[in-house]
Short mmCIF file of C-alpha atoms and ligand atoms in Angstrom, two decimals:
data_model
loop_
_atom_site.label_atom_id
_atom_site.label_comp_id
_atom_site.label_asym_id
_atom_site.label_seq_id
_atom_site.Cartn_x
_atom_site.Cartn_y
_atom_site.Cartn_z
CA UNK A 133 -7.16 -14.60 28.18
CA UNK A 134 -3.42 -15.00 28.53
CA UNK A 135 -2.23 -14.37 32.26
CA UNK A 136 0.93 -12.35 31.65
CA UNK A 137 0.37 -9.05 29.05
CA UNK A 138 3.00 -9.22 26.81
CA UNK A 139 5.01 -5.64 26.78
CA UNK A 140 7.33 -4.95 23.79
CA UNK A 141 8.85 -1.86 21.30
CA UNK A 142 11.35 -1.71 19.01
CA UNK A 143 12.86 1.60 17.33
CA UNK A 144 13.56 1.82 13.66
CA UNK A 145 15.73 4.50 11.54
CA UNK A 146 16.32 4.09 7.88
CA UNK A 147 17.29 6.71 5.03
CA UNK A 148 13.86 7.92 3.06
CA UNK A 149 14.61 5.68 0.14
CA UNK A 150 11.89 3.23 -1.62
CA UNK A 151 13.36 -0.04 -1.07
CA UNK A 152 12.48 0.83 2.73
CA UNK A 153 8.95 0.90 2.18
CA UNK A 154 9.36 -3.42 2.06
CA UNK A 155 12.00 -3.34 4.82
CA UNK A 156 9.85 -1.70 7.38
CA UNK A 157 7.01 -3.71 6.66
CA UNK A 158 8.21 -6.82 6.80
CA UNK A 159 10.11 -5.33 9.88
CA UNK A 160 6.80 -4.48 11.53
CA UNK A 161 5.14 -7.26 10.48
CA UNK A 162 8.39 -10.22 12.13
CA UNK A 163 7.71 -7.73 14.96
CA UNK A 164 3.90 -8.23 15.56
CA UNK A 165 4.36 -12.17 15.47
CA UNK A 166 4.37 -11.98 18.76
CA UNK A 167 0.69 -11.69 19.31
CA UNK A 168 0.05 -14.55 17.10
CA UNK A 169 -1.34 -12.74 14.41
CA UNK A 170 -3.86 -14.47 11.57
CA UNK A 171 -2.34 -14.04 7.86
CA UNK A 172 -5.09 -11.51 7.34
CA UNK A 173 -4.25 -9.47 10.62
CA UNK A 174 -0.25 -9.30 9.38
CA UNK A 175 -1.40 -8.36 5.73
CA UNK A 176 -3.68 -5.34 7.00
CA UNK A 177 -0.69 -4.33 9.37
CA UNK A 178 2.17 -4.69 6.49
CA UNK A 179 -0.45 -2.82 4.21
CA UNK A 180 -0.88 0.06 6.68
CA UNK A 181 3.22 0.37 7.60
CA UNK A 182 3.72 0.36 3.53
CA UNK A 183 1.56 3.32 3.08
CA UNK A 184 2.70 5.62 5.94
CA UNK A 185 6.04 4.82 5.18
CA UNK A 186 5.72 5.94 1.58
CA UNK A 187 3.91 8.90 2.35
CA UNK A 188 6.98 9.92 4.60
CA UNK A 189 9.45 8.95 1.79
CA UNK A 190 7.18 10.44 -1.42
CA UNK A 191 5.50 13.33 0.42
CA UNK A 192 6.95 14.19 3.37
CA UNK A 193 10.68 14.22 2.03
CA UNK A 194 9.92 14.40 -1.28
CA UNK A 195 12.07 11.23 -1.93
CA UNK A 196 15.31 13.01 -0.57
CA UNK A 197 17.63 9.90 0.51
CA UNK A 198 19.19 12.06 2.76
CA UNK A 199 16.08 12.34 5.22
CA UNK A 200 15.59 9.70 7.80
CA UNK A 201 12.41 7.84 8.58
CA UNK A 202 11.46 6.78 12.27
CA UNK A 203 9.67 4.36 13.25
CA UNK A 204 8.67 2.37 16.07
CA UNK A 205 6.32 -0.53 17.28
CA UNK A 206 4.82 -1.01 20.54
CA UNK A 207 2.56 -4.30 21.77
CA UNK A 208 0.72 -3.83 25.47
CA UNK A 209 -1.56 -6.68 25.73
CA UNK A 210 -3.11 -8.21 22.50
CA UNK A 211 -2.35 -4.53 21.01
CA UNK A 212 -0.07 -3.35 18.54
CA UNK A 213 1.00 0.03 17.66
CA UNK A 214 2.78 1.31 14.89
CA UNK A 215 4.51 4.89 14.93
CA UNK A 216 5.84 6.51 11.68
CA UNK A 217 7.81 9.89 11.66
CA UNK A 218 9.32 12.24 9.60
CA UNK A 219 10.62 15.58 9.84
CA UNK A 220 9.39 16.66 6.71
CA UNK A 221 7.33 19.84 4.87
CA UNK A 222 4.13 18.35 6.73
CA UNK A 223 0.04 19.36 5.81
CA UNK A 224 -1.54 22.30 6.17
CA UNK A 225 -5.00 20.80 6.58
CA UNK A 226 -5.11 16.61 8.08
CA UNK A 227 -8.50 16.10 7.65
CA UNK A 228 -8.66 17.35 4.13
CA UNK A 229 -5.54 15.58 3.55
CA UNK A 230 -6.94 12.05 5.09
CA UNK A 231 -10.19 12.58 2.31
CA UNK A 232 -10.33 9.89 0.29
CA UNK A 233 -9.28 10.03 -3.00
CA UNK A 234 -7.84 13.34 -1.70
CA UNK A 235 -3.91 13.92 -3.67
CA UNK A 236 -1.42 16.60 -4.29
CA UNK A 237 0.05 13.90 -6.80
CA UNK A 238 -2.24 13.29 -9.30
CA UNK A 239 -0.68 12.93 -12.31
CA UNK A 240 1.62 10.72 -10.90
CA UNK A 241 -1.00 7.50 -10.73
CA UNK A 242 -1.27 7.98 -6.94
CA UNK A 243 -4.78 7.61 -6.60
CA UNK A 244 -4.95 9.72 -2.76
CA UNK A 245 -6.29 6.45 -1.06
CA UNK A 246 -3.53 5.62 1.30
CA UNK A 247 -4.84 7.49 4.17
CA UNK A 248 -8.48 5.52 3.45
CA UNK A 249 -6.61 2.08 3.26
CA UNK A 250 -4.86 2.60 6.73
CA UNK A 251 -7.71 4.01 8.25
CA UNK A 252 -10.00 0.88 6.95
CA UNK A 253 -6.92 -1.97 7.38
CA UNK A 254 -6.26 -0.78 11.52
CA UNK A 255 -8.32 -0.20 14.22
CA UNK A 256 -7.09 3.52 15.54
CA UNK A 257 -4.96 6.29 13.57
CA UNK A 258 -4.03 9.32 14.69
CA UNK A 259 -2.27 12.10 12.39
CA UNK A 260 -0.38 14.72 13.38
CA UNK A 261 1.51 17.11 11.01
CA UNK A 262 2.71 20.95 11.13
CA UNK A 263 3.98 22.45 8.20
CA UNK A 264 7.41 22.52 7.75
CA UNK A 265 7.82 20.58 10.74
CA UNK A 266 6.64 16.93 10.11
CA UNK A 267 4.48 14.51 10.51
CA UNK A 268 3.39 11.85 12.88
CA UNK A 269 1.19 8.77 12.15
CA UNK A 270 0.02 6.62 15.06
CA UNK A 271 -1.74 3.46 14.23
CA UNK A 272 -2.76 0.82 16.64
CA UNK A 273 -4.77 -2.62 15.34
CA UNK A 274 -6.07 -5.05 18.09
CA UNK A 275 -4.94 -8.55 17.18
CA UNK A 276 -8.21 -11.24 17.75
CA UNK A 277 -8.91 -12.90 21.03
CA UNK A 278 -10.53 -15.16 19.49
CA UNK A 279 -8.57 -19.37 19.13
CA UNK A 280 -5.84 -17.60 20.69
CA UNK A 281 -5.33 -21.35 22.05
CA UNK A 282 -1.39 -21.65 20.95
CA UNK B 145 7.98 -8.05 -8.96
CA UNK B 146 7.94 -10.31 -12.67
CA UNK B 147 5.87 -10.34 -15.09
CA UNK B 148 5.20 -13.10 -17.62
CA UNK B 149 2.48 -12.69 -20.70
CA UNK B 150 0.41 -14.83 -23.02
CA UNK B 151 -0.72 -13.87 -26.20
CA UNK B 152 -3.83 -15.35 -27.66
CA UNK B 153 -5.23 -13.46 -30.38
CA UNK B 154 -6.01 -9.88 -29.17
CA UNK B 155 -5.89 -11.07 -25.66
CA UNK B 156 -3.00 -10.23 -23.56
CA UNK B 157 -2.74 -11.95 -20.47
CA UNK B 158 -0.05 -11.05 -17.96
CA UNK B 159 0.13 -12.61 -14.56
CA UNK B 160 2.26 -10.85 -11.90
CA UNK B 161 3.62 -12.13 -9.23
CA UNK B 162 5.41 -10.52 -6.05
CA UNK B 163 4.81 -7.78 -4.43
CA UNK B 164 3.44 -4.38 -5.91
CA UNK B 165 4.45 -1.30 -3.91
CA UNK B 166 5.27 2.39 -4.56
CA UNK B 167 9.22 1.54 -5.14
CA UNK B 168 8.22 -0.76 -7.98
CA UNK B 169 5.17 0.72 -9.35
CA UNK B 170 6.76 2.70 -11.91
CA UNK B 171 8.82 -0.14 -13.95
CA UNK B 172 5.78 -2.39 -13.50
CA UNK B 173 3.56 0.60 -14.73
CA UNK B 174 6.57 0.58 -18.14
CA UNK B 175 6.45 -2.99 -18.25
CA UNK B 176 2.78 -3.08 -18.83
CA UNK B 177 2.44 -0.78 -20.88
CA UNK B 178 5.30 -1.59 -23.28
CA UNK B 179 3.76 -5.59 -23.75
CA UNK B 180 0.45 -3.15 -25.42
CA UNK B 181 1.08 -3.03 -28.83
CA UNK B 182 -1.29 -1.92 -31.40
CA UNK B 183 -3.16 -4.87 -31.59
CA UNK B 184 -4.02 -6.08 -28.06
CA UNK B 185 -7.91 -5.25 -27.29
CA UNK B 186 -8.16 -7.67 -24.10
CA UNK B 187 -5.96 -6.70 -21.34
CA UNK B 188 -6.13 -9.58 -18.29
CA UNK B 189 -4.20 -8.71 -15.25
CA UNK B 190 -4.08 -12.21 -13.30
CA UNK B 191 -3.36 -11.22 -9.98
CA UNK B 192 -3.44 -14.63 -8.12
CA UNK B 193 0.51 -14.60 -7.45
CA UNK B 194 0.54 -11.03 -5.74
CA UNK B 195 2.01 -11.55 -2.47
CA UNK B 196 1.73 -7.88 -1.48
CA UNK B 197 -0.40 -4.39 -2.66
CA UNK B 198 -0.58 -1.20 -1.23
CA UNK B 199 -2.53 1.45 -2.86
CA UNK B 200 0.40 1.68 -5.41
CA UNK B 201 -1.38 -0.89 -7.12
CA UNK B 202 -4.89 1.22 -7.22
CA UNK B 203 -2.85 3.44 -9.63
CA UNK B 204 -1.91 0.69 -11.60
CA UNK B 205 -5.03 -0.77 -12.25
CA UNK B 206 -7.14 2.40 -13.30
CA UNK B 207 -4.35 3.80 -15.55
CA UNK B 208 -4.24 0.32 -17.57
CA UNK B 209 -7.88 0.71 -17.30
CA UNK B 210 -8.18 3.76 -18.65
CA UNK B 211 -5.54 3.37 -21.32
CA UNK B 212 -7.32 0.63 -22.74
CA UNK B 213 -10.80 2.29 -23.13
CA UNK B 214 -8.42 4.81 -25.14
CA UNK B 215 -7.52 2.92 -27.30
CA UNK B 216 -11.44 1.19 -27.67
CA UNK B 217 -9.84 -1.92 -25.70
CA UNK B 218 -10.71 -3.73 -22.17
CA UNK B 219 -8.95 -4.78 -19.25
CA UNK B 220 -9.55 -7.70 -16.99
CA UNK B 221 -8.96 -8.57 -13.55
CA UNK B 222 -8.49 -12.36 -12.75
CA UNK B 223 -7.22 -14.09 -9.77
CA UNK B 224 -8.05 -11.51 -7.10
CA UNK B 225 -7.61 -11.99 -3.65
CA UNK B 226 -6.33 -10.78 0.16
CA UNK B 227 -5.90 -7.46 0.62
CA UNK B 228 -5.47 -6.44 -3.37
CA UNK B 229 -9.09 -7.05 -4.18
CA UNK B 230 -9.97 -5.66 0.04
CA UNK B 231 -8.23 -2.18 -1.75
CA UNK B 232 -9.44 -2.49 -5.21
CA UNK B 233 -12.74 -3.16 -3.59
CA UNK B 234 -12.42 0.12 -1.73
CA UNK B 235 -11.26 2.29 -4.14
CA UNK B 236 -14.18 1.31 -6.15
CA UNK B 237 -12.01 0.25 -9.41
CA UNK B 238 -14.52 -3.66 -9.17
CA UNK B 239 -17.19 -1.55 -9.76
CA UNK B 240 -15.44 -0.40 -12.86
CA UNK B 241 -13.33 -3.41 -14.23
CA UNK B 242 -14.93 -6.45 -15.00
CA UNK B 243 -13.47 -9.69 -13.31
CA UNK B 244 -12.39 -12.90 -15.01
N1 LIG C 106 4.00 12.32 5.52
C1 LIG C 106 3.40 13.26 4.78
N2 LIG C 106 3.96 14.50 4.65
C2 LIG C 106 3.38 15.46 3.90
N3 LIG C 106 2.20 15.28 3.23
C3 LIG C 106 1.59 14.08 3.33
C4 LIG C 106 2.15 13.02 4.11
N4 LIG C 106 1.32 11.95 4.03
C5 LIG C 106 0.30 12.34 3.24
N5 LIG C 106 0.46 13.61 2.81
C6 LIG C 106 -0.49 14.36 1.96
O1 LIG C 106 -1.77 13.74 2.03
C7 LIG C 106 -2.22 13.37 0.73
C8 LIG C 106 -3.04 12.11 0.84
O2 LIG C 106 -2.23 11.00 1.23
P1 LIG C 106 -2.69 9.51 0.80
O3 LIG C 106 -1.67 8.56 1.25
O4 LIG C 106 -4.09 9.31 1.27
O5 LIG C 106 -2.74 9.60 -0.79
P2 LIG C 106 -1.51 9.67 -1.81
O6 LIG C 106 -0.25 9.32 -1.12
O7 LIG C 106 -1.56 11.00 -2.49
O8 LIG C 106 -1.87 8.53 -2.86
P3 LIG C 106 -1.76 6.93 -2.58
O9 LIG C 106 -1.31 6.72 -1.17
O10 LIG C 106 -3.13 6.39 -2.83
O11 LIG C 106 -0.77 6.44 -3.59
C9 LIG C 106 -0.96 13.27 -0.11
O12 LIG C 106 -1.21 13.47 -1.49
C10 LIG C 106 -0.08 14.38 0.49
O13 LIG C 106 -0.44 15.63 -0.02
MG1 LIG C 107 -0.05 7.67 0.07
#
């Protein structure tokens, strides 16, 4: 067990365009190096930044470059957690939203398993949305205690 | 992301290599589908150079997938690994394409 807790966050705004999706996770991924990550642990977290960040951009703002995606990281201890916002036309229903499989964009080849994949690739997430309003993803992944020897 | 085929009879093998996300789903989704032409019965996705896939790539699998059985063809996954075949896995598309 290390004998100082590492405390860090970083903030992150960027227009709601797709060539964010790989600059926030790589962002969030250089940023979670820190805990001295496995490859596997920094693939689940740049897998789980990539799809809340595209749901912001493709649902939430319905790809309008003119929106503006937050985000910020946090690490207390060997955790690390990973906000995404936008202020964008929200969900009616999060739970029926978070189904898997569950889309509103079907015939687009989005196959409504992003939700699923962040909920399987972290430890925690937390959604919360209002219509017309937003939405707020909070996901938090504990990085291994294990041959943390370095 | 590139892509780079091989043609060996009605087999058409493309590997891809990169990463795979929403922004480039679409022109990888064109690409593929444009290298089909009438002939091609064997589709082989080798994914062993994909660096990155989000559930973009779930999209991309099962609409090759189901465009081949269309058109009385196959598709094949080979090379699978990380977190492409951890999604693929969950999304249940290895119970429905066979590996190679
Ligand atoms: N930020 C958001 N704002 C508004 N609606 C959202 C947001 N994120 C998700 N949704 C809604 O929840 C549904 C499910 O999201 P999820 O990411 O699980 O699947 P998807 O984005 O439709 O498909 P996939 O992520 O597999 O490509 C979306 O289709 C959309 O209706
Ligand atoms: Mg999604």
């Amino acid at each position: 067990m290390g004998v100082n807790m590492i405390q860090n966050h970083m903030e992150l705004t960027f227009d709601s365009i797709s060539q964010n999706e790989s600059f926030a996770r790589a962002v969030a991924a250089a940023f979670a190096t820190q805990l001295n990550p496995t490859l596997a642990e920094l693939s689940d977290i740049r897998t789980a930044i990539s799809e809340a960040v595209t749901n912001a951009i493709v649902h939430g703002y319905s790809n309008n470059p003119a929106k503006k995606v937050y985000m910020s990281c946090e690490i207390q201890g060997n955790v690390f957690e990973a906000t995404v916002i936008d202020e964008g036309k929200g969900m009616e229903n999060v739970s029926l939203a978070m189904q898997p499989f569950y889309t509103t964009m079907p015939g687009t080849e989005r196959s409504g398993m992003g939700f699923s994949v962040m909920e399987a690739f972290m430890d925690g997430l937390v959604v919360e949305s209002t219509p017309g309003r937003g939405t707020k993803v909070v996901m938090t992944k504990r990085i291994g205690s294990v041959g943390d020897d370095e | 992301m590139q892509l780079a085929n091989k043609r060996k009879g009605s087999s058409l093998t493309v590997m891809l290599t990169g990463e795979l996300d929403h922004h480039n789903a679409a022109d990888i989704r064109e690409t593929l589908d444009g290298m089909l032409d009438g002939s091609v019965k064997d589709l082989i996705l080798d994914m062993s150079g994909v660096t990155f896939m989000d559930s973009s790539g779930i999209g991309i699998v099962l609409g090759r997938y189901r465009r081949m059985q269309e058109r009385d063809g196959r598709l094949y996954l080979s090379g699978l690994g990380g977190s492409a075949e951890k999604i693929l896995r969950m999304a249940g598309v290895l119970g429905l394409v066979e590996r190679k």
